[in-house]
């Protein structure tokens, strides 16, 4: 559109005939140049346009390309990785298109960049945000922890060692200031060693570039090139000469002909190339890479930074990060471990999402099992309030203590735990007074929280009888009863239906998209009755994952170490039983005496190969 508008403007100037002959000649030549570009980039019927690194393409740019292709009868093919860094401008459409396909998008089946087999596996886990990837990098000595200054020194020394050994390598940092610091340090050392001229020209960002420096071009320019190759964004060059007008003669780091870059291009689109941000590094492949990681690094940035090198990718993790050093106090910032920082980074997704995806996520959040389950429990607690207050009043609490428990933030969780105990067949009426008398509640700051903790401990020590399926929503959440008014009963029923429907949708989506955690539950049975039962069990596991925010862990139930309360503990036991039974069903049905499908008793223990976390 911009070129077309420029061509129209030039034609109008020629038509006005207000310029001299020489002026008209200049305008005509300019018009011919613009028209040549238009002709060159005008799409034709049947053409295929491949857009590589499509995650970096902005939504509006993609929209213009798709419209142009549609008008011309051409086709757009997007190629890239939606788990990598996204567009600087409004973006996220590539990831949306991948997610919205009917069936999974075509993917490369193998990882070819890395020399080590373990790193191939670890890179896939890192892409998915699986914390197991951290352990792999730690086991193979790829993680260094420390303070920022110490880490940058270690990072630079390791990079320099690689360069001196003849390896191609890059230093990667999450921000431009750190990149500039590393670039200037590299240049200063090369100047001191006599490898680079101290005097040169100023380039983008204010740095000086001299003969011998490694530089990167930051703007595509098809008018510049040699040997059949034009200048591209991200190309790496060595400066071989500087002219008086500020132009540079540069030679590709790899084999290729020398190119002369005009002074204007040099001033705007040349940078030192020893260090780069993750954005600048995306799409590059080198022998090694050394990446600085802080708690502000995003998952996408970490994934890109940790996957640039063929033979060696090292992470330098800042465990002393201070978000406000100007007002902070030295040596008082609480240190984390490198694993803590990296686990936080894996949960820090930073890529832009499309408006369509934002709306969908908002809808999913409102309909999620986590949201609706909390609503269900809140309504249930209010509907059964009289029952619980009467029970508390008979437990030995004083009227003032009953009101304090009711006002506690833990009251809702307490009533959920009590209802769970009733569902298991435990004698709440008889046991609660004993729990109240355990130790005095008079001095407790929050008697509701203390009492809830005692009930949790009691439930853990006395599991009672497993709840039968009619008393569980989606095989997971305890169904409540006892509401005396029609309004709460209707609200509870609506949310029960919503949770069941959501769990079924999650299971069907996970199976259709071949999610890794579903694969661990075996293949869907072919026998219709068994298949239906298997999907119901998968729905229970899917509901558990969404209820407790298990998004990236490839294990069906996540880590047992992540369980934080008795409510989750109880639901995890139900989800574990469902997962075990799904595995048994996937191994094939058993036939009863009359040839009908007979229920298979779930395994008493999880397979040893899977461990307690499946």
PDB file of N, CA and C in Angstrom, residues 373-413:
ATOM      1  N   UNK A 373     -15.154 -24.004  40.057  1.00  0.00           N
ATOM      2  CA  UNK A 373     -15.090 -24.777  41.294  1.00  0.00           C
ATOM      3  C   UNK A 373     -15.099 -23.865  42.518  1.00  0.00           C
ATOM      4  N   UNK A 374     -14.377 -22.763  42.438  1.00  0.00           N
ATOM      5  CA  UNK A 374     -14.380 -21.805  43.554  1.00  0.00           C
ATOM      6  C   UNK A 374     -15.768 -21.193  43.714  1.00  0.00           C
ATOM      7  N   UNK A 375     -16.413 -20.845  42.596  1.00  0.00           N
ATOM      8  CA  UNK A 375     -17.784 -20.328  42.671  1.00  0.00           C
ATOM      9  C   UNK A 375     -18.707 -21.358  43.316  1.00  0.00           C
ATOM     10  N   UNK A 376     -18.558 -22.607  42.914  1.00  0.00           N
ATOM     11  CA  UNK A 376     -19.388 -23.687  43.439  1.00  0.00           C
ATOM     12  C   UNK A 376     -19.216 -23.803  44.953  1.00  0.00           C
ATOM     13  N   UNK A 377     -17.960 -23.788  45.384  1.00  0.00           N
ATOM     14  CA  UNK A 377     -17.702 -23.928  46.813  1.00  0.00           C
ATOM     15  C   UNK A 377     -18.215 -22.728  47.605  1.00  0.00           C
ATOM     16  N   UNK A 378     -18.101 -21.540  47.018  1.00  0.00           N
ATOM     17  CA  UNK A 378     -18.587 -20.333  47.692  1.00  0.00           C
ATOM     18  C   UNK A 378     -20.109 -20.382  47.861  1.00  0.00           C
ATOM     19  N   UNK A 379     -20.807 -20.757  46.783  1.00  0.00           N
ATOM     20  CA  UNK A 379     -22.277 -20.855  46.853  1.00  0.00           C
ATOM     21  C   UNK A 379     -22.685 -21.946  47.832  1.00  0.00           C
ATOM     22  N   UNK A 380     -21.967 -23.084  47.774  1.00  0.00           N
ATOM     23  CA  UNK A 380     -22.292 -24.194  48.663  1.00  0.00           C
ATOM     24  C   UNK A 380     -22.109 -23.808  50.128  1.00  0.00           C
ATOM     25  N   UNK A 381     -21.022 -23.107  50.402  1.00  0.00           N
ATOM     26  CA  UNK A 381     -20.772 -22.685  51.782  1.00  0.00           C
ATOM     27  C   UNK A 381     -21.874 -21.767  52.281  1.00  0.00           C
ATOM     28  N   UNK A 382     -22.283 -20.825  51.406  1.00  0.00           N
ATOM     29  CA  UNK A 382     -23.364 -19.910  51.798  1.00  0.00           C
ATOM     30  C   UNK A 382     -24.682 -20.651  51.966  1.00  0.00           C
ATOM     31  N   UNK A 383     -24.955 -21.610  51.054  1.00  0.00           N
ATOM     32  CA  UNK A 383     -26.216 -22.345  51.112  1.00  0.00           C
ATOM     33  C   UNK A 383     -26.295 -23.244  52.341  1.00  0.00           C
ATOM     34  N   UNK A 384     -25.156 -23.753  52.789  1.00  0.00           N
ATOM     35  CA  UNK A 384     -25.132 -24.654  53.934  1.00  0.00           C
ATOM     36  C   UNK A 384     -24.688 -23.962  55.218  1.00  0.00           C
ATOM     37  N   UNK A 385     -24.721 -22.650  55.191  1.00  0.00           N
ATOM     38  CA  UNK A 385     -24.175 -21.880  56.300  1.00  0.00           C
ATOM     39  C   UNK A 385     -24.805 -22.271  57.631  1.00  0.00           C
ATOM     40  N   UNK A 386     -26.115 -22.427  57.649  1.00  0.00           N
ATOM     41  CA  UNK A 386     -26.796 -22.765  58.900  1.00  0.00           C
ATOM     42  C   UNK A 386     -26.329 -24.110  59.434  1.00  0.00           C
ATOM     43  N   UNK A 387     -26.138 -25.059  58.514  1.00  0.00           N
ATOM     44  CA  UNK A 387     -25.680 -26.394  58.920  1.00  0.00           C
ATOM     45  C   UNK A 387     -24.302 -26.312  59.566  1.00  0.00           C
ATOM     46  N   UNK A 388     -23.379 -25.598  58.928  1.00  0.00           N
ATOM     47  CA  UNK A 388     -22.013 -25.526  59.457  1.00  0.00           C
ATOM     48  C   UNK A 388     -21.956 -24.732  60.765  1.00  0.00           C
ATOM     49  N   UNK A 389     -22.710 -23.638  60.839  1.00  0.00           N
ATOM     50  CA  UNK A 389     -22.694 -22.838  62.067  1.00  0.00           C
ATOM     51  C   UNK A 389     -23.265 -23.629  63.246  1.00  0.00           C
ATOM     52  N   UNK A 390     -24.313 -24.414  62.977  1.00  0.00           N
ATOM     53  CA  UNK A 390     -24.878 -25.241  64.041  1.00  0.00           C
ATOM     54  C   UNK A 390     -23.875 -26.301  64.485  1.00  0.00           C
ATOM     55  N   UNK A 391     -23.160 -26.872  63.525  1.00  0.00           N
ATOM     56  CA  UNK A 391     -22.145 -27.868  63.846  1.00  0.00           C
ATOM     57  C   UNK A 391     -21.025 -27.249  64.676  1.00  0.00           C
ATOM     58  N   UNK A 392     -20.577 -26.060  64.303  1.00  0.00           N
ATOM     59  CA  UNK A 392     -19.526 -25.368  65.055  1.00  0.00           C
ATOM     60  C   UNK A 392     -20.004 -24.998  66.453  1.00  0.00           C
ATOM     61  N   UNK A 393     -21.283 -24.603  66.563  1.00  0.00           N
ATOM     62  CA  UNK A 393     -21.818 -24.217  67.869  1.00  0.00           C
ATOM     63  C   UNK A 393     -21.864 -25.410  68.820  1.00  0.00           C
ATOM     64  N   UNK A 394     -22.034 -26.609  68.277  1.00  0.00           N
ATOM     65  CA  UNK A 394     -22.087 -27.823  69.111  1.00  0.00           C
ATOM     66  C   UNK A 394     -20.695 -28.397  69.385  1.00  0.00           C
ATOM     67  N   UNK A 395     -19.662 -27.774  68.801  1.00  0.00           N
ATOM     68  CA  UNK A 395     -18.310 -28.335  68.905  1.00  0.00           C
ATOM     69  C   UNK A 395     -17.561 -27.902  70.152  1.00  0.00           C
ATOM     70  N   UNK A 396     -18.132 -26.979  70.913  1.00  0.00           N
ATOM     71  CA  UNK A 396     -17.436 -26.476  72.090  1.00  0.00           C
ATOM     72  C   UNK A 396     -16.879 -25.075  71.920  1.00  0.00           C
ATOM     73  N   UNK A 397     -17.015 -24.504  70.737  1.00  0.00           N
ATOM     74  CA  UNK A 397     -16.594 -23.119  70.535  1.00  0.00           C
ATOM     75  C   UNK A 397     -17.560 -22.171  71.207  1.00  0.00           C
ATOM     76  N   UNK A 398     -17.035 -21.059  71.719  1.00  0.00           N
ATOM     77  CA  UNK A 398     -17.901 -20.017  72.266  1.00  0.00           C
ATOM     78  C   UNK A 398     -18.566 -19.268  71.116  1.00  0.00           C
ATOM     79  N   UNK A 399     -19.694 -18.583  71.388  1.00  0.00           N
ATOM     80  CA  UNK A 399     -20.331 -17.805  70.313  1.00  0.00           C
ATOM     81  C   UNK A 399     -19.357 -16.829  69.643  1.00  0.00           C
ATOM     82  N   UNK A 400     -18.475 -16.207  70.423  1.00  0.00           N
ATOM     83  CA  UNK A 400     -17.508 -15.271  69.844  1.00  0.00           C
ATOM     84  C   UNK A 400     -16.525 -16.000  68.936  1.00  0.00           C
ATOM     85  N   UNK A 401     -16.129 -17.210  69.339  1.00  0.00           N
ATOM     86  CA  UNK A 401     -15.201 -17.991  68.515  1.00  0.00           C
ATOM     87  C   UNK A 401     -15.875 -18.471  67.224  1.00  0.00           C
ATOM     88  N   UNK A 402     -17.164 -18.833  67.321  1.00  0.00           N
ATOM     89  CA  UNK A 402     -17.897 -19.233  66.123  1.00  0.00           C
ATOM     90  C   UNK A 402     -17.926 -18.088  65.114  1.00  0.00           C
ATOM     91  N   UNK A 403     -18.179 -16.869  65.586  1.00  0.00           N
ATOM     92  CA  UNK A 403     -18.192 -15.716  64.691  1.00  0.00           C
ATOM     93  C   UNK A 403     -16.805 -15.434  64.120  1.00  0.00           C
ATOM     94  N   UNK A 404     -15.762 -15.644  64.928  1.00  0.00           N
ATOM     95  CA  UNK A 404     -14.390 -15.432  64.447  1.00  0.00           C
ATOM     96  C   UNK A 404     -14.036 -16.455  63.365  1.00  0.00           C
ATOM     97  N   UNK A 405     -14.471 -17.689  63.550  1.00  0.00           N
ATOM     98  CA  UNK A 405     -14.216 -18.718  62.529  1.00  0.00           C
ATOM     99  C   UNK A 405     -14.962 -18.376  61.256  1.00  0.00           C
ATOM    100  N   UNK A 406     -16.214 -17.948  61.410  1.00  0.00           N
ATOM    101  CA  UNK A 406     -17.025 -17.599  60.238  1.00  0.00           C
ATOM    102  C   UNK A 406     -16.415 -16.426  59.474  1.00  0.00           C
ATOM    103  N   UNK A 407     -15.778 -15.484  60.169  1.00  0.00           N
ATOM    104  CA  UNK A 407     -15.181 -14.310  59.530  1.00  0.00           C
ATOM    105  C   UNK A 407     -13.789 -14.592  58.978  1.00  0.00           C
ATOM    106  N   UNK A 408     -13.253 -15.764  59.257  1.00  0.00           N
ATOM    107  CA  UNK A 408     -11.891 -16.100  58.827  1.00  0.00           C
ATOM    108  C   UNK A 408     -11.833 -16.316  57.316  1.00  0.00           C
ATOM    109  N   UNK A 409     -10.726 -15.895  56.656  1.00  0.00           N
ATOM    110  CA  UNK A 409     -10.541 -16.206  55.229  1.00  0.00           C
ATOM    111  C   UNK A 409     -10.505 -17.712  54.961  1.00  0.00           C
ATOM    112  N   UNK A 410     -10.235 -18.504  56.019  1.00  0.00           N
ATOM    113  CA  UNK A 410     -10.140 -19.961  55.853  1.00  0.00           C
ATOM    114  C   UNK A 410     -11.478 -20.662  56.045  1.00  0.00           C
ATOM    115  N   UNK A 411     -12.551 -19.903  56.289  1.00  0.00           N
ATOM    116  CA  UNK A 411     -13.851 -20.517  56.582  1.00  0.00           C
ATOM    117  C   UNK A 411     -14.343 -21.357  55.404  1.00  0.00           C
ATOM    118  N   UNK A 412     -14.221 -20.839  54.204  1.00  0.00           N
ATOM    119  CA  UNK A 412     -14.680 -21.581  53.036  1.00  0.00           C
ATOM    120  C   UNK A 412     -13.946 -22.906  52.879  1.00  0.00           C
ATOM    121  N   UNK A 413     -12.618 -22.884  53.055  1.00  0.00           N
ATOM    122  CA  UNK A 413     -11.835 -24.114  52.953  1.00  0.00           C
ATOM    123  C   UNK A 413     -12.181 -25.085  54.080  1.00  0.00           C
TER     124      UNK A 413
END
